[in-house]
Tab-separated table of C-alpha atoms in Angstrom:
chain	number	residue	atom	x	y	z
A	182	UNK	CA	138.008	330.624	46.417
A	183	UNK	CA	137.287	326.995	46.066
A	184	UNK	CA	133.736	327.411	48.004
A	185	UNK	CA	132.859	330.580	45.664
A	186	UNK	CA	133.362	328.165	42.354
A	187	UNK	CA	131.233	326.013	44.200
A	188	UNK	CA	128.418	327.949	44.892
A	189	UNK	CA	128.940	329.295	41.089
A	190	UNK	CA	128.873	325.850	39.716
A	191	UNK	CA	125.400	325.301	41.503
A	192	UNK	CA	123.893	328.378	40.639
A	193	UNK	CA	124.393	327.139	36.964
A	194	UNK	CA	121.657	324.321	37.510
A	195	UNK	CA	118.794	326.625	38.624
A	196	UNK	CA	119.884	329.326	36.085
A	197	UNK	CA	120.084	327.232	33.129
A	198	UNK	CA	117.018	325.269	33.946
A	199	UNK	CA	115.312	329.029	34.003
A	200	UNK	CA	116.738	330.027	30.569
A	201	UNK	CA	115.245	326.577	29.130
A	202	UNK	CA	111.865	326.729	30.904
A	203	UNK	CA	111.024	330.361	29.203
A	204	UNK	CA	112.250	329.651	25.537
A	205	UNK	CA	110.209	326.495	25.562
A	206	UNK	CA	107.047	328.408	27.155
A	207	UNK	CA	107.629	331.079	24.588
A	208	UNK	CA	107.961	328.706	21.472
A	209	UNK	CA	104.558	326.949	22.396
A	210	UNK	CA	102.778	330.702	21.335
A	211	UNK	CA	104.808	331.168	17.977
A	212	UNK	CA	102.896	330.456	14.938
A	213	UNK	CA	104.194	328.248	12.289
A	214	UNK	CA	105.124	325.212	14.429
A	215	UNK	CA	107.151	322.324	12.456
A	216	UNK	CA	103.685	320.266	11.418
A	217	UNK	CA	103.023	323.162	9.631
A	218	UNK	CA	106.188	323.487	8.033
A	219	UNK	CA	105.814	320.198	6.844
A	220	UNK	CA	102.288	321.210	5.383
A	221	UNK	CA	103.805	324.056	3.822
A	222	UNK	CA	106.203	321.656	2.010
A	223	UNK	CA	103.508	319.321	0.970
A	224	UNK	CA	101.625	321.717	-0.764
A	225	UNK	CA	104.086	323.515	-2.479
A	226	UNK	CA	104.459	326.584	0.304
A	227	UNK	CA	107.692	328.209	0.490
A	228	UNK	CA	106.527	330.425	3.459
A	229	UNK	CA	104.400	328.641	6.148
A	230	UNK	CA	103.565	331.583	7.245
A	231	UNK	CA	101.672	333.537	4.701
A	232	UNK	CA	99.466	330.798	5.674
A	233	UNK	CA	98.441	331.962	8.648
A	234	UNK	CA	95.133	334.537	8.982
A	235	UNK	CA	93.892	335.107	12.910
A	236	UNK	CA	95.091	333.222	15.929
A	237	UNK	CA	96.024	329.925	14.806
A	238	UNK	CA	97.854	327.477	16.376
A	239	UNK	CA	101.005	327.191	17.097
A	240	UNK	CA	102.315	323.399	15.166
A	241	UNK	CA	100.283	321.838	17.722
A	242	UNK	CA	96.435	321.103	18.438
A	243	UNK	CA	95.155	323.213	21.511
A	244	UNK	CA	91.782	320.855	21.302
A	245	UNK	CA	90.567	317.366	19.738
A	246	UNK	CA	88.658	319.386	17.083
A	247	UNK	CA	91.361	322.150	16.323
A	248	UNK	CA	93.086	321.977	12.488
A	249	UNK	CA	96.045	323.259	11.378
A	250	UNK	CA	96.188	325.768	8.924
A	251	UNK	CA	96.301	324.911	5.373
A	252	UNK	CA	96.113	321.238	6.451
A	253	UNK	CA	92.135	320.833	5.582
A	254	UNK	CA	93.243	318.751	2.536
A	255	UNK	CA	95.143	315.914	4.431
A	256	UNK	CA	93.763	313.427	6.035
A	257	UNK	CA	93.329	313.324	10.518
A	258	UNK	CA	95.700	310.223	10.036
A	259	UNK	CA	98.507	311.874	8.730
A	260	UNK	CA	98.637	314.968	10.639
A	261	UNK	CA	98.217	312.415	14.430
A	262	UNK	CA	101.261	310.574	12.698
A	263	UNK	CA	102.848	313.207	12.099
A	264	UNK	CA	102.275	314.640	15.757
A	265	UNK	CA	103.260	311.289	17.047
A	266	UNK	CA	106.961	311.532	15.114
A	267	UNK	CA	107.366	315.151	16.331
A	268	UNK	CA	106.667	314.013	19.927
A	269	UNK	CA	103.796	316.817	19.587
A	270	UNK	CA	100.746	313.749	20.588
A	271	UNK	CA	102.075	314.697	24.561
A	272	UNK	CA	101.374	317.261	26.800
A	273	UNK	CA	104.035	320.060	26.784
A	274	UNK	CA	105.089	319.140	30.659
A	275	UNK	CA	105.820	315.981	29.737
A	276	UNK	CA	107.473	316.684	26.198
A	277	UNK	CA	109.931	319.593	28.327
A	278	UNK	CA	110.969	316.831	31.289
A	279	UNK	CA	112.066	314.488	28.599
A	280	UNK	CA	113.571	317.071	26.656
A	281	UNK	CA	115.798	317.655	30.092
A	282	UNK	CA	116.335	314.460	30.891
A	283	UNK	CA	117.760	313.553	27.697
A	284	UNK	CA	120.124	316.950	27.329
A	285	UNK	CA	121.917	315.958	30.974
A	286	UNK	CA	122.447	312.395	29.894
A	287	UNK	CA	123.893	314.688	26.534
A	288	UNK	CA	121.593	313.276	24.032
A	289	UNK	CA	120.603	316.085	21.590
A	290	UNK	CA	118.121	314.313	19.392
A	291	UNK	CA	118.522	314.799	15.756
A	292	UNK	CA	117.117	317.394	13.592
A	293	UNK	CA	113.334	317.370	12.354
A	294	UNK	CA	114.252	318.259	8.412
A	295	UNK	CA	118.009	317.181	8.194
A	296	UNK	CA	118.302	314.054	9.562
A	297	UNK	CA	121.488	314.397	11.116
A	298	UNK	CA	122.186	314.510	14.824
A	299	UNK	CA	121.866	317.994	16.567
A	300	UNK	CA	125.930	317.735	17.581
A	301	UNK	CA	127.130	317.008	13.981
A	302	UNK	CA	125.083	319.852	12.883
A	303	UNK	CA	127.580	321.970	15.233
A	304	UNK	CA	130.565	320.321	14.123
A	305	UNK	CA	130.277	320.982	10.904
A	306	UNK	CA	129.275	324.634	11.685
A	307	UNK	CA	132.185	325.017	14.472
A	308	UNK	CA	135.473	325.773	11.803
A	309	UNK	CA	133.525	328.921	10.100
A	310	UNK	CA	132.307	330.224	14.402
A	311	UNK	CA	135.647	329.215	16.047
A	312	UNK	CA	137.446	330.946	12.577
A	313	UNK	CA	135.454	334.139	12.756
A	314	UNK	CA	135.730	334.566	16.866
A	315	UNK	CA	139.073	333.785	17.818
A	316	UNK	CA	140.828	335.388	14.924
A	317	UNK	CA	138.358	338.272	15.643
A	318	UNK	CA	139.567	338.795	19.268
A	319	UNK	CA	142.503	338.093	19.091
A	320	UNK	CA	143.609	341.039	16.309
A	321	UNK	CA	140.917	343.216	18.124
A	322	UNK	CA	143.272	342.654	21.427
A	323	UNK	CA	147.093	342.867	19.878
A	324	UNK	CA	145.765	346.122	18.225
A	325	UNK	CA	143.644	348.166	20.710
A	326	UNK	CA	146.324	347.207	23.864
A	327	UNK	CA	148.886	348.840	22.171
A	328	UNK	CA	146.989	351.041	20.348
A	329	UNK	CA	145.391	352.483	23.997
A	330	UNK	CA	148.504	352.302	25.710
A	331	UNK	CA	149.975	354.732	23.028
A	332	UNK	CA	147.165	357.164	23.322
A	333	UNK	CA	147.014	357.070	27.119
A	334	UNK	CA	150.436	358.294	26.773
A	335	UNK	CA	149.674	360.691	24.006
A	336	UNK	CA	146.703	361.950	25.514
A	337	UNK	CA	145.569	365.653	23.922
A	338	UNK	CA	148.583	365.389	21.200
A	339	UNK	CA	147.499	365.280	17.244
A	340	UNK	CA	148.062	361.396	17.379
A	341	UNK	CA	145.360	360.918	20.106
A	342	UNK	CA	143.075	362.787	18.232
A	343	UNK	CA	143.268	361.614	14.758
A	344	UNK	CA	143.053	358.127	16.179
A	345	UNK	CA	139.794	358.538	17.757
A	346	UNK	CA	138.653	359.710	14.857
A	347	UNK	CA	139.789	357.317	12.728
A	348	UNK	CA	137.954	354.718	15.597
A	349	UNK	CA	135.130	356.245	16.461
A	350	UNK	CA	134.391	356.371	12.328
A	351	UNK	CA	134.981	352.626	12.124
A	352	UNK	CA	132.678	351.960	14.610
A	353	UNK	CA	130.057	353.773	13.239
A	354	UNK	CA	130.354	351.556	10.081
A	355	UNK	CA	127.997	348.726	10.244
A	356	UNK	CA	129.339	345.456	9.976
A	357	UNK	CA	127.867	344.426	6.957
A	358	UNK	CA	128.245	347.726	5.061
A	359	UNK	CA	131.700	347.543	5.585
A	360	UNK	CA	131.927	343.885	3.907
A	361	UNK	CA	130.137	344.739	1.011
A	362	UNK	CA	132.851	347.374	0.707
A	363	UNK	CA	135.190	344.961	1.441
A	364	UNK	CA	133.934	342.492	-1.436
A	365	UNK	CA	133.399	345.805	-4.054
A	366	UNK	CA	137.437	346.568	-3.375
A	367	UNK	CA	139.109	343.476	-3.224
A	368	UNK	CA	136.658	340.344	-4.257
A	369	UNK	CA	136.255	340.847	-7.736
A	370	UNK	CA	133.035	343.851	-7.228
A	371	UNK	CA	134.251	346.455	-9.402
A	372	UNK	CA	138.085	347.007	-8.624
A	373	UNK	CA	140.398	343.844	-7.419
A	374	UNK	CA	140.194	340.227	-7.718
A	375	UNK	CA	142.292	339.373	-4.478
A	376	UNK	CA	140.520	337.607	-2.479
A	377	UNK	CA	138.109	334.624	-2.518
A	378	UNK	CA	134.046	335.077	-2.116
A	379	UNK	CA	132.733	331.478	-0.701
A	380	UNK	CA	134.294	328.976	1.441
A	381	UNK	CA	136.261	328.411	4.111
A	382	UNK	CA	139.043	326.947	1.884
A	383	UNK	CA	139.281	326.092	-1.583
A	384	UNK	CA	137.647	323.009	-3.242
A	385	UNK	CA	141.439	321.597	-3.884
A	386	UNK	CA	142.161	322.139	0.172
A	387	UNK	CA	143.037	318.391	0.573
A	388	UNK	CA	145.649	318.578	-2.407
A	389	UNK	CA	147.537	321.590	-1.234
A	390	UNK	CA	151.043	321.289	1.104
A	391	UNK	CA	150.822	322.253	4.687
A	392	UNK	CA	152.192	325.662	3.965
A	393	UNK	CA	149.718	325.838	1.161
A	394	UNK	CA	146.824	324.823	3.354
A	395	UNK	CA	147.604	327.324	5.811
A	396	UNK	CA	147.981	330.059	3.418
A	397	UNK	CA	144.251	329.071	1.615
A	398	UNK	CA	142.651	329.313	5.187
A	399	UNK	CA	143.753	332.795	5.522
A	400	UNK	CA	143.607	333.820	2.318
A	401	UNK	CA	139.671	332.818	2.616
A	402	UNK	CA	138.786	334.215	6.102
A	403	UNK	CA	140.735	337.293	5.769
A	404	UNK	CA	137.698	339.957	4.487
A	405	UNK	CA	135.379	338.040	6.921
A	406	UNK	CA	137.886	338.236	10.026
A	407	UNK	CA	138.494	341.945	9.316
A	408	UNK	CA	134.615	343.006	8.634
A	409	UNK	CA	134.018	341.363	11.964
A	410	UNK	CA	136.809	343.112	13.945
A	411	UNK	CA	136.231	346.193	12.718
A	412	UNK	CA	133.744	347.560	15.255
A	413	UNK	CA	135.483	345.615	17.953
A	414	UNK	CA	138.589	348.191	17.941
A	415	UNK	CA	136.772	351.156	19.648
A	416	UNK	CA	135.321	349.678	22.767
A	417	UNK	CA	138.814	347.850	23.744
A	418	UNK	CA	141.001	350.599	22.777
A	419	UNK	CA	138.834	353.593	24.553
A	420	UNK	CA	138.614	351.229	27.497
A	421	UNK	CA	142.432	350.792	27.513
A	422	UNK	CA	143.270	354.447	27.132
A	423	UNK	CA	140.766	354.967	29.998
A	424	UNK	CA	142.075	352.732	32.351
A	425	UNK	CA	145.828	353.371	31.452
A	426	UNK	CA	144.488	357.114	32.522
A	427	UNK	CA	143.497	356.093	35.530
A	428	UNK	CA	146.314	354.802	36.969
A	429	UNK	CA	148.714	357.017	35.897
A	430	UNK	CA	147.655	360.082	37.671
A	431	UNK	CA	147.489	357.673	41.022
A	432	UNK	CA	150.196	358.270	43.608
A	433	UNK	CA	151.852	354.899	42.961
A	434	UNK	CA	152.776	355.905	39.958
A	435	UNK	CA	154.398	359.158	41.094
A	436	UNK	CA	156.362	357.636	43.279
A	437	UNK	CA	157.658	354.876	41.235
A	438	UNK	CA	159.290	358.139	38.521
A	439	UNK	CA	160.103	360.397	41.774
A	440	UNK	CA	162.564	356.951	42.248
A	441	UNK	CA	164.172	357.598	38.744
A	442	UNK	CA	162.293	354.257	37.165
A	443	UNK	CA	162.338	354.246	33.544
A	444	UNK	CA	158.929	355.247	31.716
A	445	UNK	CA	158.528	351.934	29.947
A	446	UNK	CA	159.620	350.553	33.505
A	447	UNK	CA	156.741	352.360	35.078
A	448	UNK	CA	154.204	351.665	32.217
A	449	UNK	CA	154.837	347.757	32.107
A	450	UNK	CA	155.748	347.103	35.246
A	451	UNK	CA	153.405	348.830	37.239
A	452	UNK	CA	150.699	350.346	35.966
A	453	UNK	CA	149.971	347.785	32.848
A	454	UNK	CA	148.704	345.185	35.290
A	455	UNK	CA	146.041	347.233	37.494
A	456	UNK	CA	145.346	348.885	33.789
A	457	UNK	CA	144.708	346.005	32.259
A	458	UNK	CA	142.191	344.188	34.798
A	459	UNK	CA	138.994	344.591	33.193
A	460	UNK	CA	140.318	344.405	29.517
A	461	UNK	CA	142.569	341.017	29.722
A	462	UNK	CA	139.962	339.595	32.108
A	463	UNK	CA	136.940	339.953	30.063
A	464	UNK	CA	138.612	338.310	27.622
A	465	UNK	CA	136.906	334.725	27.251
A	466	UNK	CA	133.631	336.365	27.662
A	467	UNK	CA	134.284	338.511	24.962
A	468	UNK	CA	135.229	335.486	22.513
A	469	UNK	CA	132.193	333.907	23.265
A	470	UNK	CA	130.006	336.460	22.211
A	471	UNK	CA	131.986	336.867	19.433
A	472	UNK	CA	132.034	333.105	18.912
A	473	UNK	CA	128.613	332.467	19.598
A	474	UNK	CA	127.006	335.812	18.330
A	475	UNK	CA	129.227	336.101	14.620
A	476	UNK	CA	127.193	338.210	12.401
A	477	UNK	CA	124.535	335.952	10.498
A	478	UNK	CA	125.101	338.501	7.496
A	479	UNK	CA	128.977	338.573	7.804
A	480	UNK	CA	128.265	334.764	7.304
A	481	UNK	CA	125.882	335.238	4.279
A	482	UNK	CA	127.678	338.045	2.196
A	483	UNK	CA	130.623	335.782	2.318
A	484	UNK	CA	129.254	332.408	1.647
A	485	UNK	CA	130.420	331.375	5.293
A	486	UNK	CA	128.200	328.231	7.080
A	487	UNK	CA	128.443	328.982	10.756
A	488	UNK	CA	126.479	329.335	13.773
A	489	UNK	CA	124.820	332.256	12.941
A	490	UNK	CA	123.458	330.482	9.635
A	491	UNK	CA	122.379	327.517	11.813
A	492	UNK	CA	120.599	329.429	14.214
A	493	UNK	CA	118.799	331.768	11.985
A	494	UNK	CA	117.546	328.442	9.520
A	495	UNK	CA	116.404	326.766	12.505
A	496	UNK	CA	114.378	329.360	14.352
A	497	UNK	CA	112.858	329.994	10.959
A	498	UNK	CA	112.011	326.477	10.241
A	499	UNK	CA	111.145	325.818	13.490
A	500	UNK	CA	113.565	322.663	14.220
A	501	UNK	CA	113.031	322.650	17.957
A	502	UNK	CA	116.125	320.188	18.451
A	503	UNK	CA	118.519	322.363	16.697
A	504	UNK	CA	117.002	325.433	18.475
A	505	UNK	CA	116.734	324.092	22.059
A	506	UNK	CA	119.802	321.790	21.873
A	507	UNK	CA	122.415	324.098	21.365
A	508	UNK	CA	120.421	327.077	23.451
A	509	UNK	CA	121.141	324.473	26.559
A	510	UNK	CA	125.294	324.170	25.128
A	511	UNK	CA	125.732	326.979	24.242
A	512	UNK	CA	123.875	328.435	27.901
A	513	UNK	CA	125.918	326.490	29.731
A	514	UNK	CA	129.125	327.155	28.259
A	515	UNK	CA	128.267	330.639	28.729
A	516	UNK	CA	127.920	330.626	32.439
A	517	UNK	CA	131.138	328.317	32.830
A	518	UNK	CA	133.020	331.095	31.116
A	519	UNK	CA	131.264	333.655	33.297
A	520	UNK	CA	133.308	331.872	35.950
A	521	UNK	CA	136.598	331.477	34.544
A	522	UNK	CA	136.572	335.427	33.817
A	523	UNK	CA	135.850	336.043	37.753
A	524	UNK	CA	139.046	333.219	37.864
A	525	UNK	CA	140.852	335.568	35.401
A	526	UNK	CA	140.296	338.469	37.925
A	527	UNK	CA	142.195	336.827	41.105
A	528	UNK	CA	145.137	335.394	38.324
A	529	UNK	CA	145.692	338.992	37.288
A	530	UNK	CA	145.454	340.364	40.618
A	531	UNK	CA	145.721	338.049	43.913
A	532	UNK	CA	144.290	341.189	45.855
A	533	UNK	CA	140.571	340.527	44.784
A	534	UNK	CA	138.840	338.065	46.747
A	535	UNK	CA	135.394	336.605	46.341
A	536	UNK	CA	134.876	334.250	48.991
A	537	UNK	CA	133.726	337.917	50.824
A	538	UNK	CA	131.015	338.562	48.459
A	539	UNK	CA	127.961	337.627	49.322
A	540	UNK	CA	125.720	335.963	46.238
């Protein structure tokens, strides 16, 4: 096993240098490039690009004669310093190796319009992401286990049906449909004033008891937390039922009630951990998509400041630090967890053995 995380750990290095080399190929074609954002500003622009009529360029010169859009007011000087601050005076080769260099020796750079380093733009965005996903997967999991495990056994009976209904109907409902009914119900809309609307907590947070500060996190991230898991219940439960299926009409199982086991004996004891393979071992790669992929509108119909916010703002104002910074994180913690969910595999079941797969 130890030569198979090996050659996983290496295959990270060529992979992630792959995923870096085509977002920064396909940024240097997208129109609106941060010089121009900073024209925009300047001249009172809101939206750099309603500026843009033909094949511009893309925030940097192709050619010593080239102009930026809307830029024909300000002077040469100011747009080469401002190429010169952006790092934009070099070729792109040269700009990319740097880039590299300085995310393995983990320096980020700071943002272009925040001035704040790229990794305490994530901090401060990490409480609302980590909130969201982990609360998310974990009710999605102590819910659809059970909830599976009771219509495996059910299967074809009125409860099995009404409960794929009832599923299959909240997974139809769009995330952020579902919130808005959520906030219409039970955030002061046109019925209840239960819950708060903005925040993560509430502005007197740092005054409140222990017991009082747990309580105001919940209280605040319960609509949010439930809007996000919603859709999450019918994949995991369906996939439990299925797999509980499975393995009950295998001969093992047979066996162990021709024996006189008890039912909960057979469930539990043997069938719950070949059952449960794929479901419990996918679980870190499903909290980091839900971690890393929580719903930019969840976040903006609830006044939430996450990841999803910070990715969406950058990518629209172009802040290539922000954008390629935590692309390069967050890549690589994705492939680590790729591997510890192959790890999860051989905890859950010893059988399976990778060192005999080729890759």
């Amino acid at each position: 096993m130890g030569s198979y995380v090996l050659r996983r750990l290496l295959l990270i290095i060529p992979t992630l240098l792959g995923i870096m080399i085509i977002n920064f190929a396909l940024v240097q074609f997208v129109p609106g490039g941060p010089i121009e954002q900073v024209i925009a500003r300047m001249e009172g622009g809101g939206d750099v690009f309603e500026r843009f009529a033909g094949s511009g360029d893309a925030g940097m010169r192709n050619d010593s004669e080239s102009m930026y859009l809307g830029a024909r007011g300000l002077p040469p000087e100011f747009i080469a310093d401002l190429e010169r601050q952006f790092g934009f005076d070099r070729p792109p080769l040269e700009r990319f190796f740097n880039m590299m260099w300085n995310y393995i020796r983990l320096d980020f750079g700071e943002s272009y319009f925040r001035s704040i380093s790229v990794m305490e733009l994530v901090r401060e965005k990490l409480p609302v992401s980590i909130s969201l996903g982990l609360w998310s997967t974990l009710i999605a999991y102590l819910i659809s286990i059970p909830l599976g495990i009771r219509k495996a056994v059910r299967d074809g009976t009125p409860f099995d049906t009404w409960t794929s209904g009832a599923i299959i109907v909240g997974y139809a409902i769009p995330n952020f449909l579902f919130a808005i009914l959520l906030l219409v119900l039970f955030a002061g809309g046109s019925y209840f004033q239960i819950f708060p609307i903005r925040g993560l907590t509430s502005d007197n947070w740092e005054e409140l008891s222990l017991l009082g500060k747990i309580g105001d996190y919940f209280w605040h991230i319960a609509l949010p937390v439930l809007a996000t898991t919603i859709s999450a219940f019918a994949t995991l439960t369906l996939l439990t039922k299925n797999s509980f299926l499975e393995e009950i009409k295998k001969h093992y199982v047979m066996t162990a009630r021709a024996k006189g086991l008890a039912e909960s004996r057979v469930l539990y004891g043997h069938v719950f951990r070949n059952a449960m393979l794929i479901v419990i071992a996918s679980f870190p790669g499903v909290f980091v998509g839900v971690f890393f992929g929580a719903s930019l509108i969840i976040e903006t119909i609830f006044s939430l400041d996450g990841l999803g916010r910070l990715g969406f703002e950058a990518a629209v104002a172009r802040d290539y630090p922000v954008i390629f910074g935590t692309l390069f994180v967050f890549g690589l913690i994705g492939l680590v967890v790729n591997i510890l969910s192959d790890l999860m595999y051989v905890w859950i079941d010893p059988r399976i053995d990778f060192e005999t797969r080729e890759t």
